[in-house]
Tab-separated table of C-alpha atoms (C1' of nucleotides) in Angstrom:
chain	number	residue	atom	x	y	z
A	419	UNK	CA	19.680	33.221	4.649
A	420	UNK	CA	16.699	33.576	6.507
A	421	UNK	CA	16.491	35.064	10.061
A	422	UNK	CA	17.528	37.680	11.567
A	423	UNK	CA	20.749	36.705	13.322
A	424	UNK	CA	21.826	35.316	9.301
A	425	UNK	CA	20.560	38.594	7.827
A	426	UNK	CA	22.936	40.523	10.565
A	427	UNK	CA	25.526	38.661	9.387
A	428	UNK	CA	25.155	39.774	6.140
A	429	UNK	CA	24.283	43.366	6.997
A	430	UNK	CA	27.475	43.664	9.124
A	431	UNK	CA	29.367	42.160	6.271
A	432	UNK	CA	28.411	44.689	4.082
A	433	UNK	CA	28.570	47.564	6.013
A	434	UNK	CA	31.847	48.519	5.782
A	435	UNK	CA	32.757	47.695	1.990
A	436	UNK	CA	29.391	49.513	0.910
A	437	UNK	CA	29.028	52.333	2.834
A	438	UNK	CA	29.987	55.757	0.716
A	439	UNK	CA	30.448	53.460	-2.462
A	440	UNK	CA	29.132	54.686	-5.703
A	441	UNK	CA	27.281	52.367	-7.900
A	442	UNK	CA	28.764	51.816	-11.389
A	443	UNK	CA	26.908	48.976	-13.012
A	444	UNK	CA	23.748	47.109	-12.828
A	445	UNK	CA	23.834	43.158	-14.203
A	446	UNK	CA	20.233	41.580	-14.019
A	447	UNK	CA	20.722	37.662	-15.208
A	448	UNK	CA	17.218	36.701	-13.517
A	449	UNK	CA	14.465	38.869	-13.821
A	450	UNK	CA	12.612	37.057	-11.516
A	451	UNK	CA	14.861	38.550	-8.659
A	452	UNK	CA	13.223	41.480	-8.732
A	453	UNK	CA	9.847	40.736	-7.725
A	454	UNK	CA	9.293	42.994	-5.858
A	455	UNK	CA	10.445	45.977	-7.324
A	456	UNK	CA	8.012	48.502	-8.374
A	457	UNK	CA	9.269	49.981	-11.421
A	458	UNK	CA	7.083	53.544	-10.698
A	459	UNK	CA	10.146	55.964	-10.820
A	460	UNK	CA	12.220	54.016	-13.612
A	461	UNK	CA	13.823	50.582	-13.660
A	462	UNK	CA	15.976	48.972	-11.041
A	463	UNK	CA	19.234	49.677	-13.185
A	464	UNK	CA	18.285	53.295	-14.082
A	465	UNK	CA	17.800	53.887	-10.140
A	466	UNK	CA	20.626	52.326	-9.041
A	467	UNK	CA	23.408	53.466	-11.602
A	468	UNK	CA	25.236	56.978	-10.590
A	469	UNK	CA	23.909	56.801	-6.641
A	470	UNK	CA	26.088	56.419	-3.757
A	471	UNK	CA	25.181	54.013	-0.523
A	472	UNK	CA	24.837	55.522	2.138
A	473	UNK	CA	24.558	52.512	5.082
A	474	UNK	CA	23.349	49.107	5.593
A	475	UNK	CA	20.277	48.719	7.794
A	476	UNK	CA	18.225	45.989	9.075
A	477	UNK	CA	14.476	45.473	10.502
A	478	UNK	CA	13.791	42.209	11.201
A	479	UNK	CA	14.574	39.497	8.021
A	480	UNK	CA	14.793	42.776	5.726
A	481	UNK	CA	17.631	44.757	4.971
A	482	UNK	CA	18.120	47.888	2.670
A	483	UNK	CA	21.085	49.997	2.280
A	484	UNK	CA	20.016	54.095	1.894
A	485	UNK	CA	20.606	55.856	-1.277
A	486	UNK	CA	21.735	59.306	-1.786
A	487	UNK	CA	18.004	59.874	-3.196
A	488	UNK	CA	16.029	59.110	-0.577
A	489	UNK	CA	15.283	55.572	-2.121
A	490	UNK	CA	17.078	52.598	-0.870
A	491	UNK	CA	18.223	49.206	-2.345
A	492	UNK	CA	15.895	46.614	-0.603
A	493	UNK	CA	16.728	43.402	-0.072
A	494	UNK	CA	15.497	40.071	0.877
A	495	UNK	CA	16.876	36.352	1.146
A	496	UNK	CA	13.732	34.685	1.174
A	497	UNK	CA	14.515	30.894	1.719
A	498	UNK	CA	18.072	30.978	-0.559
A	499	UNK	CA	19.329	34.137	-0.952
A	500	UNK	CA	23.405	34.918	-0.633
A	501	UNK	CA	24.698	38.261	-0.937
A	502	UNK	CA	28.254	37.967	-1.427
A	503	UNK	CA	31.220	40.434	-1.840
A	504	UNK	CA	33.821	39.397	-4.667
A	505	UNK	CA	36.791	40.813	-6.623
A	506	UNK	CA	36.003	41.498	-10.145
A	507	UNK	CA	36.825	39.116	-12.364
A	508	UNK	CA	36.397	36.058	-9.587
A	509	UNK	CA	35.132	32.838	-10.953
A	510	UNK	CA	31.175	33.111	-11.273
A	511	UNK	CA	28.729	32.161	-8.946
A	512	UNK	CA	26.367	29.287	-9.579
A	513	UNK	CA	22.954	30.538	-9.181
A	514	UNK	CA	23.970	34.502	-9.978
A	515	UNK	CA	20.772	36.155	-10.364
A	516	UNK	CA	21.961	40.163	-10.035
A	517	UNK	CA	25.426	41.642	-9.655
A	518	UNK	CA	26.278	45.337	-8.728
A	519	UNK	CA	29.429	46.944	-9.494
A	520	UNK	CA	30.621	49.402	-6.967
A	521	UNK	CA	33.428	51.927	-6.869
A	522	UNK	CA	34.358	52.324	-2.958
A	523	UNK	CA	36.358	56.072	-2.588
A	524	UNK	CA	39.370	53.876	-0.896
A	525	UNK	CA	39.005	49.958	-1.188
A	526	UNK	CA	38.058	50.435	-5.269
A	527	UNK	CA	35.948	48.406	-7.359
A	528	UNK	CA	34.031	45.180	-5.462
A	529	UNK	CA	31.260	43.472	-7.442
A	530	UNK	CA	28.215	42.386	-5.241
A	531	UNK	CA	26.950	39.298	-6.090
A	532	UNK	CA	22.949	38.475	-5.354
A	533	UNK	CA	22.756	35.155	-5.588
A	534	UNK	CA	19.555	32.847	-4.932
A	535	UNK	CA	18.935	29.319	-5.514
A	536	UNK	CA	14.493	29.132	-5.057
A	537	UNK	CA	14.230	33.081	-5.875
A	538	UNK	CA	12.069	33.160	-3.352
A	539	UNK	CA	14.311	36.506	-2.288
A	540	UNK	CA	14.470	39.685	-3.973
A	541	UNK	CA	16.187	42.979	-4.854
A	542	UNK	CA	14.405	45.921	-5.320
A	543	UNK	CA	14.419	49.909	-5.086
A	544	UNK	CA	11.821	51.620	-2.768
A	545	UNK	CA	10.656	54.828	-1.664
A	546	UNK	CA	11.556	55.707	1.859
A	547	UNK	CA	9.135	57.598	3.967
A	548	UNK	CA	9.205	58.180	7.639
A	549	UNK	CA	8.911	55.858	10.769
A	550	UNK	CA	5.972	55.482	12.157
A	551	UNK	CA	7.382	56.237	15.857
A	552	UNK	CA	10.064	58.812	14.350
A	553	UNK	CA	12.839	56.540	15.845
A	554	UNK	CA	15.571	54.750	13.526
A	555	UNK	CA	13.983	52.695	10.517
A	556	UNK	CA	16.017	49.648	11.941
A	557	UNK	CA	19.520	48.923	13.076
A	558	UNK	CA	22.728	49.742	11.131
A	559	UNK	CA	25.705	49.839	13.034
A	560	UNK	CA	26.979	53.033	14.359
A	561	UNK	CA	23.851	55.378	15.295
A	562	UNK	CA	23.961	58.180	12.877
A	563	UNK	CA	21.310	60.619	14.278
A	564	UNK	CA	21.758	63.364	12.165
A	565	UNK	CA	21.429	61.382	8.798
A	566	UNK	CA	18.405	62.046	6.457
A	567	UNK	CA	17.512	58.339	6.289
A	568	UNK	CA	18.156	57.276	10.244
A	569	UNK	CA	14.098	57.630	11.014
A	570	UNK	CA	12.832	56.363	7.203
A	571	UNK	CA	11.921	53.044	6.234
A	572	UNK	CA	11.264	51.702	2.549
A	573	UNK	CA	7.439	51.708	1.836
A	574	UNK	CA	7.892	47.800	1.473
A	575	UNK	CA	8.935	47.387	5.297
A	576	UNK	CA	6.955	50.057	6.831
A	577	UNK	CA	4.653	46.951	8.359
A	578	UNK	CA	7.158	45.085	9.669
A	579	UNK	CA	7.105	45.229	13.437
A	580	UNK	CA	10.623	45.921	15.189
A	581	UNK	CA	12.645	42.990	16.181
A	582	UNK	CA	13.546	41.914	19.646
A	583	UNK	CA	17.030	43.189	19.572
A	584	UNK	CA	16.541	46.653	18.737
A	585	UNK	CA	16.768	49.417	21.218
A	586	UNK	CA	13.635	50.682	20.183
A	587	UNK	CA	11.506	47.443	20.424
A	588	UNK	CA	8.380	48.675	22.531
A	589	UNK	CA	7.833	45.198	24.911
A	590	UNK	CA	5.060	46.166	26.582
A	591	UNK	CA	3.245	46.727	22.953
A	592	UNK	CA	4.540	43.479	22.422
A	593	UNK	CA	3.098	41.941	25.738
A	594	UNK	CA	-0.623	43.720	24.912
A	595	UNK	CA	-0.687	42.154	21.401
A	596	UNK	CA	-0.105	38.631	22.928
A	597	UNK	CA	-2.657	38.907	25.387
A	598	UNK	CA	-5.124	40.007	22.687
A	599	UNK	CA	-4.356	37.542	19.977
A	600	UNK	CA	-6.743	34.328	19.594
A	601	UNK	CA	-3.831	32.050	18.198
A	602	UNK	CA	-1.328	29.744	19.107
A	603	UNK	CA	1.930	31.417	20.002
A	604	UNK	CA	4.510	29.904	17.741
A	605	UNK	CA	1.911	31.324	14.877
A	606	UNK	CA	2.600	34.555	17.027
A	607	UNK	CA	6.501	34.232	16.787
A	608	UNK	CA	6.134	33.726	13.227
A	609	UNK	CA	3.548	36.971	12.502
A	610	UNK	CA	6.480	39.235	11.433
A	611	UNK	CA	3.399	42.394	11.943
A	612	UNK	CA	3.659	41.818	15.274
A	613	UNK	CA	7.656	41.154	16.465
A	614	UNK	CA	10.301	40.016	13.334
A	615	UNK	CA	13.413	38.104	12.557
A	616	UNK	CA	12.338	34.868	14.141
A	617	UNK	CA	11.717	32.448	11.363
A	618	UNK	CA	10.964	28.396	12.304
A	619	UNK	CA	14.467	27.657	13.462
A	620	UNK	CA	14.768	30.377	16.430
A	621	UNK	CA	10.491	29.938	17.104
A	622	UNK	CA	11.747	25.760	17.943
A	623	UNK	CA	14.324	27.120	20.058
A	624	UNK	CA	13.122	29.620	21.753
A	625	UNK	CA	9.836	27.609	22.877
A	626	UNK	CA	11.816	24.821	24.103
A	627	UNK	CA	13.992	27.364	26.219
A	628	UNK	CA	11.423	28.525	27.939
A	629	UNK	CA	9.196	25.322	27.999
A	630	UNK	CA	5.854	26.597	25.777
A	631	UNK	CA	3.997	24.278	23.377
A	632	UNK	CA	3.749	25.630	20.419
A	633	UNK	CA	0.362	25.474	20.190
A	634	UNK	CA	-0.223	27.102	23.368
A	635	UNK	CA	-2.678	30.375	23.280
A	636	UNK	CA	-0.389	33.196	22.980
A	637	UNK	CA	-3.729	34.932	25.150
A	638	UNK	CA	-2.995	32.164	27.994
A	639	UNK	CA	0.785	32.843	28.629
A	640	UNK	CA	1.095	34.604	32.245
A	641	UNK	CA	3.343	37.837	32.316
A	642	UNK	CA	5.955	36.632	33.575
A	643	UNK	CA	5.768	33.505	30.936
A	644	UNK	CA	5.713	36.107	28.388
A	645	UNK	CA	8.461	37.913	29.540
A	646	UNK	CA	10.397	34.496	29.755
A	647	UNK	CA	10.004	33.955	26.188
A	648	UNK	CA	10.860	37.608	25.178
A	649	UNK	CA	14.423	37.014	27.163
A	650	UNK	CA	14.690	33.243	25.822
A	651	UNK	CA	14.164	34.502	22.408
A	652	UNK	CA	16.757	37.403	22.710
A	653	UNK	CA	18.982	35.051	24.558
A	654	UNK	CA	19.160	32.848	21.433
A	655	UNK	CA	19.233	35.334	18.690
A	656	UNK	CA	22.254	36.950	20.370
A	657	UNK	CA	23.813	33.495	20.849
A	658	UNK	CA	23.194	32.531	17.303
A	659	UNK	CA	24.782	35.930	15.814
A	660	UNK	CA	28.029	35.547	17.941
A	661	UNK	CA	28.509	32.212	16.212
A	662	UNK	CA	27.445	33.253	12.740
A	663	UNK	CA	24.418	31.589	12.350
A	664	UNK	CA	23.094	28.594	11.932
A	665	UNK	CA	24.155	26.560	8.870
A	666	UNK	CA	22.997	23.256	7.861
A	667	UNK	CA	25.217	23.538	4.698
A	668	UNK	CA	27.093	26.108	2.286
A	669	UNK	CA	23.610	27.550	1.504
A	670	UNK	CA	23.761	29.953	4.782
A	671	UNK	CA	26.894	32.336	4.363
A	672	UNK	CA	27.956	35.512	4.896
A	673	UNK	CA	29.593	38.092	2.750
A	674	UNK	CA	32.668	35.965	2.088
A	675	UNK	CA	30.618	32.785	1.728
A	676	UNK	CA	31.786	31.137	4.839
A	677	UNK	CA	28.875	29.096	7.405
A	678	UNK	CA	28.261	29.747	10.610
A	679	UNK	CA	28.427	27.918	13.820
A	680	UNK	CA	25.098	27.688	15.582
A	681	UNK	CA	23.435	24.279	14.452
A	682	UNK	CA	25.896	22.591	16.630
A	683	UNK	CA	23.710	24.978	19.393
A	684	UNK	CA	20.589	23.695	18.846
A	685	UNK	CA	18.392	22.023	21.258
A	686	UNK	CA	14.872	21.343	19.552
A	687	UNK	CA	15.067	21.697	15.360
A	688	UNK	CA	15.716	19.316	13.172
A	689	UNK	CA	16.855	16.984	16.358
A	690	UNK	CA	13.179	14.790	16.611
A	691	UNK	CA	14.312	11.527	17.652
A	692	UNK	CA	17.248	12.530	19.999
A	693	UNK	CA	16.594	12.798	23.314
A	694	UNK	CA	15.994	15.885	25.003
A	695	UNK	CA	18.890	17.800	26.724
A	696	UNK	CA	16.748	18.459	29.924
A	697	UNK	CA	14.959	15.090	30.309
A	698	UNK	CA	15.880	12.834	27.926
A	699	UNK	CA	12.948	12.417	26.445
A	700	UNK	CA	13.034	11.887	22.549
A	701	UNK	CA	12.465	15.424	20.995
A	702	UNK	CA	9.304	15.231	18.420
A	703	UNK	CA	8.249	16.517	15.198
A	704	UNK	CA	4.595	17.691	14.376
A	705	UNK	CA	3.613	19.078	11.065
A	706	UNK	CA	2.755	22.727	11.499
A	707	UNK	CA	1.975	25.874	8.821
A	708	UNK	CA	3.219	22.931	6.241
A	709	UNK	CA	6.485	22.856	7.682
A	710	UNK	CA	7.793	21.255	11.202
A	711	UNK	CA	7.732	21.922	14.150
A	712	UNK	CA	10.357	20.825	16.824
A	713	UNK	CA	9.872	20.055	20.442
A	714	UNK	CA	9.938	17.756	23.791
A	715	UNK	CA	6.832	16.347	24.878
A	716	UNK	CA	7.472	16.425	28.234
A	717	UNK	CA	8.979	19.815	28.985
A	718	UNK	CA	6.669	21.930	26.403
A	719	UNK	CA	3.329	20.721	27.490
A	720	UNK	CA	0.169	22.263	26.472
A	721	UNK	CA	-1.557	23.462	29.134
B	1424	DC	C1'	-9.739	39.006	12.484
B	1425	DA	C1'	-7.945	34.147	12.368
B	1426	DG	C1'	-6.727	30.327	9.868
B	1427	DT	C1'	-5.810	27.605	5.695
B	1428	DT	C1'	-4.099	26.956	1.185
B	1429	DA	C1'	-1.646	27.954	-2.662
B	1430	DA	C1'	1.725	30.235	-5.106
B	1431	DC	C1'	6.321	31.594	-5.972
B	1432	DC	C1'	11.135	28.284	-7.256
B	1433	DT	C1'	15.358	25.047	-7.394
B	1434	DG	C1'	18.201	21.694	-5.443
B	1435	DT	C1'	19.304	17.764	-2.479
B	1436	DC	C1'	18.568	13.528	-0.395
B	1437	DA	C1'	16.458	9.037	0.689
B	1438	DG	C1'	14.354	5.163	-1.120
B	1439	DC	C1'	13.318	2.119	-4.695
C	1143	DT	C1'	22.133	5.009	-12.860
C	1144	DG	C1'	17.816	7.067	-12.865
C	1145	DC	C1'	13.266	7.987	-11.267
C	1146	DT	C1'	9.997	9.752	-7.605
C	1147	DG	C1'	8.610	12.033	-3.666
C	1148	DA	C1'	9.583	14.590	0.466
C	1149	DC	C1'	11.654	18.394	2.179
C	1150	DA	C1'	14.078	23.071	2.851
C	1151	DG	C1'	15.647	28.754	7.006
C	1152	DG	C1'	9.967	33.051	3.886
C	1153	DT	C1'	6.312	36.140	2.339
C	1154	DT	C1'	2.052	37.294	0.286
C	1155	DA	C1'	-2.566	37.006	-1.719
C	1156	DA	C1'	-6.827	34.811	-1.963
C	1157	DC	C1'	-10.277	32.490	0.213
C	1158	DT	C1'	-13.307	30.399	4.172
DNA sequence: CAGTTAACCTGTCAGC
DNA sequence: TGCTGACAGGTTAACT
């Protein structure tokens, strides 16, 4: 489940059957899941077994849920990824690739299934070290101040920029990188160093809200263009999280496997040929970073 | 530094 | 029915 407002989803989901669970069992059916684990301080199993979560957090497309060891459980969904909550014993997934059994103090045992169809995702365990700004590592819910891992981030995510919709999000950094950058600005929405959680989806939609070719400089935009596209692209990440996402099909789920609502929403992806809300000119489809890209030829112009 | 390409993978769908 | 090719929401490393 790729962007952000699909990895919230899943974060929020997990939040409250993780937290202050213990980890009892490790079950690794695909090796390949865990990519991008460095096995430095012992193996992904050996790490995980005996510790207790401590949260679920999320920067951007990444999430990681604390450890009491000042490691955390990293994880990413890449193009496929699930991570899904069952009862022990439920029917197997298709596609399992790692399964966690956790013992929660009062809702018992849950199994955690990691499921991935193109394994382009990952589990892991990282090191956490400290924010660069000292403020949270990335959102998880209820602000927990006085927590040992509130301000750390695993080693892994430390150059991922903050996404739009947390507190912390520094705009006018944001502004001063676009102004400096010699690219196009969907290429800019996509550079997850410089703001993350927008994948190609909310990029389409977000440029067609506030009427910018992708392929316009991000150096060109004005300031108040650029602060158009920071509101359009908060507007519809917020939008797309109250509906649960955007799901084409039962590959996009939350915890409990069920789709959201959002591709009913959109405006410019996967609609080329249909005409344009706003004008009614057909919405086109250009071949960009070898995948699409999604807009209306008359209201994004490049200028 | 910016941009391109390839690599990592499996499944689904359209067309023949 | 079966084959082939195109396509899919991401990240990273290597190269120009």
């Amino acid at each position: 489940m790729p962007e952000l407002p699909e990895v919230e989803v899943v974060r929020a989901g997990l939040q409250p059957a993780v937290t202050g669970a213990l980890v009892t069992g490790v079950e690794i059916f695909d090796e390949r899941s865990l990519r991008r684990h460095v096995p430095a301080a012992g193996s992904f199993a050996e790490q995980l077994t005996g510790r207790r979560i401590l949260a679920a957090v999320r920067r951007g497309k990444f999430l990681w849920l604390p450890l009491d060891s000042d490691r955390a459980l990293v994880v990413h969904l890449g193009m496929s990824g699930q991570v899904l909550l069952r009862t022990p014993g439920a029917a197997e997934d298709r596609m399992l690739r790692i399964r966690l059994t956790l013992e929660h103090p009062t809702h018992g045992e849950l199994w955690v299934n990691f499921v991935d169809q193109r394994i382009f995702g990952s589990m892991a365990v990282d090191a956490m070290g400290p924010t660069r700004d000292s403020l949270p590592g990335g959102y998880s819910g209820q602000p927990q101040a006085d927590a040992a891992w509130q301000n750390r981030i695993p080693s892994q995510v430390a150059h991922i920029a903050r996404d739009p919709i947390d507190p912390s999000f520094a705009s006018n950094a944001f502004f001063a990188a676009l102004a400096r950058k010699n690219t196009g600005i969907k290429r800019a929405l996509l550079d997850q160093n410089l703001i993350s959680g927008i994948g190609n989806i909310y990029a389409d939609e977000a440029l067609f809200a506030a009427r910018i070719h992708y392929e316009q400089p991000a150096a060109s935009l004005s300031a108040a263009k650029a602060r158009t596209l920071l509101a359009a692209v908060r507007t519809i990440l917020q939008r797309a999280l109250a509906e649960g996402g955007t799901s084409f099909d039962a590959q996009y789920v939350n915890v409990n496997g069920q789709s959201g609502y959002f591709a009913h929403s959109l405006e410019a992806y996967g609609r080329q040929g249909t005409p344009c809300s706003r004008c009614g000119t057909l919405i086109v489809r250009e071949q960009f970073m070898n995948r699409g890209s999604h807009f209306c030829p008359r209201c994004q112009r490049l200028r």
